[in-house]
Tab-separated table of C-alpha atoms in Angstrom:
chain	number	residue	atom	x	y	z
A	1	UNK	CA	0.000	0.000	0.000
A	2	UNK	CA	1.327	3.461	-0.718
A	3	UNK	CA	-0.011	6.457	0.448
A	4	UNK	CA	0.788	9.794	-1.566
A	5	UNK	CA	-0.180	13.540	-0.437
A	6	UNK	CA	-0.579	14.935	-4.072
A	7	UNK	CA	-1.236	18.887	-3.553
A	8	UNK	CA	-1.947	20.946	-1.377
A	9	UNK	CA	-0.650	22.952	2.221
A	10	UNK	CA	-0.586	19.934	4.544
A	11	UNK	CA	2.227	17.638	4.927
A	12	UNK	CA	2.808	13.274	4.757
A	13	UNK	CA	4.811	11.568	7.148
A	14	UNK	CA	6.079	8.037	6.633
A	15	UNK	CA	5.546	5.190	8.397
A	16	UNK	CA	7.431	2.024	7.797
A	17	UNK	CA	8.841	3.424	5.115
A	18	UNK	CA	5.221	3.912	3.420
A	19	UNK	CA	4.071	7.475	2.684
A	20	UNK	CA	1.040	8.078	5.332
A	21	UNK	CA	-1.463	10.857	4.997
A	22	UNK	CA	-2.691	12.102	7.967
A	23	UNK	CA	-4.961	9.999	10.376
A	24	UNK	CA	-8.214	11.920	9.457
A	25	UNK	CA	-11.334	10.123	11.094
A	26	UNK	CA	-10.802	6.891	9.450
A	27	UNK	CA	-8.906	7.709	6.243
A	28	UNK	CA	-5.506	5.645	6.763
A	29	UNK	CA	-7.098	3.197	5.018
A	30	UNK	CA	-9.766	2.525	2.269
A	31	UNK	CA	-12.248	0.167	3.035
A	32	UNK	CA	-12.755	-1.972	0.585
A	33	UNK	CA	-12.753	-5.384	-0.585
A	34	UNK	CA	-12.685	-8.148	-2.805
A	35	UNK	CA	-15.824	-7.688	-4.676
A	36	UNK	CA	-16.762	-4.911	-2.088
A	37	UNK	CA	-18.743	-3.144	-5.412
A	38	UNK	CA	-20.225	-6.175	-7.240
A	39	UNK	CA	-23.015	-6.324	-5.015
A	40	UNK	CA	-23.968	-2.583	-4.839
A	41	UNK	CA	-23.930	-3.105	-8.978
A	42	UNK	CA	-25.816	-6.398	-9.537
A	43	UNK	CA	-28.307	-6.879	-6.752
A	44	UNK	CA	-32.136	-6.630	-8.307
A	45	UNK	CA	-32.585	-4.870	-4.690
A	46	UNK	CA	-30.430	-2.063	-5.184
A	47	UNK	CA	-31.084	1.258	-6.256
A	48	UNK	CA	-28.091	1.113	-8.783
A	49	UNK	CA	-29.022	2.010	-12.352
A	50	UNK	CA	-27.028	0.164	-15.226
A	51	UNK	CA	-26.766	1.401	-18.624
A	52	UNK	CA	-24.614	0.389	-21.476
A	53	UNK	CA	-22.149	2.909	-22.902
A	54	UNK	CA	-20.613	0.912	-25.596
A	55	UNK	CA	-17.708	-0.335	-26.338
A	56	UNK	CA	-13.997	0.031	-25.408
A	57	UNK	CA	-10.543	-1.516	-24.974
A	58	UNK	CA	-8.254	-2.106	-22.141
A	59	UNK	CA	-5.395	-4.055	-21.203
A	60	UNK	CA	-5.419	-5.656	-25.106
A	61	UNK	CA	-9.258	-6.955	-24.294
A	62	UNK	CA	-12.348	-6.227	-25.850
A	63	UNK	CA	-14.767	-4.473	-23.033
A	64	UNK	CA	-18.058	-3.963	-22.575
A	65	UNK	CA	-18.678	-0.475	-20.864
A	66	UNK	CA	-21.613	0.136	-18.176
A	67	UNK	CA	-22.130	3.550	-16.647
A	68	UNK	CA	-23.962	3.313	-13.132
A	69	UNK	CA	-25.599	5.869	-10.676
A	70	UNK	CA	-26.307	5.009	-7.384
A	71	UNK	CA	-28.258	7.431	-5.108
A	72	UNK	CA	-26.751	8.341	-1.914
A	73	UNK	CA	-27.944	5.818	0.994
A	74	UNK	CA	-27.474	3.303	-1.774
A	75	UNK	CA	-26.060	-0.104	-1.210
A	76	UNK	CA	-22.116	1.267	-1.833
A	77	UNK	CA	-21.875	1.739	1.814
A	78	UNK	CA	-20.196	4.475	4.301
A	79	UNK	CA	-17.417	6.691	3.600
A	80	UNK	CA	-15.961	8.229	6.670
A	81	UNK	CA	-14.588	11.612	7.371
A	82	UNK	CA	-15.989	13.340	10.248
A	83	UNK	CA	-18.535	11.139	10.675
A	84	UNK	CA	-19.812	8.192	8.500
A	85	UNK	CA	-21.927	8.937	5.199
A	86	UNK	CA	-22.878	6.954	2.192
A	87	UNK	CA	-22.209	9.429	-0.590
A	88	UNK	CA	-24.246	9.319	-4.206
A	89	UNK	CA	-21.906	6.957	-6.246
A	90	UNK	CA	-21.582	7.165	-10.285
A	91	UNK	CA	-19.013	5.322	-12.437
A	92	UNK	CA	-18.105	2.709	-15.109
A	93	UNK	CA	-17.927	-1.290	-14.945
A	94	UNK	CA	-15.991	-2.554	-17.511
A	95	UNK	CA	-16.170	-6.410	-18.826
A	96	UNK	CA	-14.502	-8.725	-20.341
A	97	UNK	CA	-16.031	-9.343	-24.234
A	98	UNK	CA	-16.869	-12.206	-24.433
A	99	UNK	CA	-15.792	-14.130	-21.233
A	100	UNK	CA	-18.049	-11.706	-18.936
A	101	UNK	CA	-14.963	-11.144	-16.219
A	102	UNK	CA	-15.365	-7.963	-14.804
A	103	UNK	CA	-11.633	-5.973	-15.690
A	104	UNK	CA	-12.207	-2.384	-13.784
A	105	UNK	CA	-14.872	-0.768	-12.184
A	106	UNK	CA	-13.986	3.139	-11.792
A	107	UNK	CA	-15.850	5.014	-9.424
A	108	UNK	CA	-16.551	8.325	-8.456
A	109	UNK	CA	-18.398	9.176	-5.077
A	110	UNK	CA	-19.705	12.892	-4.564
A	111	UNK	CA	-22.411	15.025	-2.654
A	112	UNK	CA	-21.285	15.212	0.426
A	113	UNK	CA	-22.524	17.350	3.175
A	114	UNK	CA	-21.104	20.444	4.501
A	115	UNK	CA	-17.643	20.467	6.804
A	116	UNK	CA	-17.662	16.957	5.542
A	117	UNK	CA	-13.473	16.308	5.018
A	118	UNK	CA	-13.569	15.248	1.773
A	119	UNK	CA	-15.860	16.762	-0.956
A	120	UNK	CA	-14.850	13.775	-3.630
A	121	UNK	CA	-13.647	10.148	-3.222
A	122	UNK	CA	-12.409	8.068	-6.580
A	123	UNK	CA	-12.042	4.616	-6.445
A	124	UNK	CA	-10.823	2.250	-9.538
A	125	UNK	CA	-10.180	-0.960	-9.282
A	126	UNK	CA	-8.863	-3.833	-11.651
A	127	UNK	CA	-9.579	-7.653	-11.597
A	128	UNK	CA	-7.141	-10.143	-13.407
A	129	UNK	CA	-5.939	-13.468	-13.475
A	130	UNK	CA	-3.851	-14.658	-10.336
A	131	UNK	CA	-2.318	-18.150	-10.398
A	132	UNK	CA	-2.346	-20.096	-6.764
A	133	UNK	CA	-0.820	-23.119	-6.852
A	134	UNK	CA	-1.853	-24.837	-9.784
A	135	UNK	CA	-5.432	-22.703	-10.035
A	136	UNK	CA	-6.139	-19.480	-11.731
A	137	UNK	CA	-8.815	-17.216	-10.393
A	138	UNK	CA	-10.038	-14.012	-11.345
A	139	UNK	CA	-9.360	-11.528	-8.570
A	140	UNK	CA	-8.666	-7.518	-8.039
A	141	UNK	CA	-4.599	-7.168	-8.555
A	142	UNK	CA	-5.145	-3.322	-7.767
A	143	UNK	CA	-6.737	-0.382	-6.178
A	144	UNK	CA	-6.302	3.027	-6.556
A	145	UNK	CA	-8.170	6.014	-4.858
A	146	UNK	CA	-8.251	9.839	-4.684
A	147	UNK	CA	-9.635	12.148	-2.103
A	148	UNK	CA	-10.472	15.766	-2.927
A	149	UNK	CA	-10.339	17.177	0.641
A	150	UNK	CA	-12.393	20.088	1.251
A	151	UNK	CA	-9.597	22.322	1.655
A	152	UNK	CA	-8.531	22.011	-1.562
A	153	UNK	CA	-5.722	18.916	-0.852
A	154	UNK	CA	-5.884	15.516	-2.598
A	155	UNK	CA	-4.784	12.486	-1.131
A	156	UNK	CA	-4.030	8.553	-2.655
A	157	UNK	CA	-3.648	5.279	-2.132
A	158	UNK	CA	-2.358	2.632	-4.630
A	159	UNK	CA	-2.812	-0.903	-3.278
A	160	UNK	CA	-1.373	-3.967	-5.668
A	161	UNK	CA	-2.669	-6.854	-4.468
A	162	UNK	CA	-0.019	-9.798	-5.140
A	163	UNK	CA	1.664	-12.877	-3.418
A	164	UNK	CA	-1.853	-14.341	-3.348
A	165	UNK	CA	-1.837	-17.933	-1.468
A	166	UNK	CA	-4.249	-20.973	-0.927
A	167	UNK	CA	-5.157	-21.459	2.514
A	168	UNK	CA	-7.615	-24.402	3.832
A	169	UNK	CA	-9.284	-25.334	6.801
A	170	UNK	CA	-10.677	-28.286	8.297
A	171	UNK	CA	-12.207	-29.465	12.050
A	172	UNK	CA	-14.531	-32.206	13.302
A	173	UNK	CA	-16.568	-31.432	16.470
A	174	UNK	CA	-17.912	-34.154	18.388
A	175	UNK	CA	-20.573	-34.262	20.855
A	176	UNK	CA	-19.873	-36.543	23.749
């Protein structure tokens, strides 16, 4: 994870070697997941409008391009900076033509109430194929996000997701 101040008055400090914005009510780190926005998307229950905006490249792959809206107090979820608030969300999903893997979903989150910290938060993230052991899944290999601070600075975080491993699990419980 690296953390970069990109403009402004206020100052990064580093920590472990990793660039570190300030600690600003629950901005060290992103919260997001694997998947975190394919629900939000896809679920019939949603509020999240889908519409198709055509075609595109990327990465050397035919894509199929979606523009979405969400309404704020969608299903995206809280975004915290002075207090939690789930923001209006609008953005792209782009997929895989013809194997229907999702490649990047780009998102933009705005509409934020007053003396909130941030006034804009972008998020775009890209799936890919990760090999563990002798398996290959389609997974996010990235993140990247920007926040447009409401005094005017802009802060991000670039996550690569790699060194992915296998892990398993088994118990038997037995009632005596």
């Amino acid at each position: 994870v690296k953390r970069t101040f990109l403009s402004g008055t206020n100052r990064t400090f580093s920590r472990g070697g990793v660039t570190v914005s300030p600690g600003v009510d629950g901005m060290n780190m992103p919260s997001t997941g694997f998947g975190a926005a394919l629900k939000p998307l896809f679920d019939p229950e949603c509020p999240t409008t889908l519409e198709s905006a055509g075609r595109e490249e990327l990465g050397g792959k035919q894509a199929l391009v979606y523009r979405f809206r969400s309404p704020a107090d969608g299903c995206f979820g809280n975004l915290y900076g002075n207090w939690p608030y789930n923001a209006a969300r609008t953005g792209r999903v782009l997929i895989d033509d013809p194997a229907g893997e999702i490649l990047q979903f780009e998102e933009e989150a705005t509409g934020f109430p007053r003396r909130f910290r941030f006034v804009q938060r972008n998020q775009v993230m890209t799936w890919g194929s990760v090999t563990i052991g002798d398996a290959s899944h389609w997974l996010p290999v990235a993140a990247d996000f920007i926040w447009h601070m409401s005094d005017g600075d802009l802060y991000r975080t670039s996550i690569n997701y790699r060194n992915h491993r296998h892990f398993e699990a088994a118990t038997n419980i037995t009632f005596k």
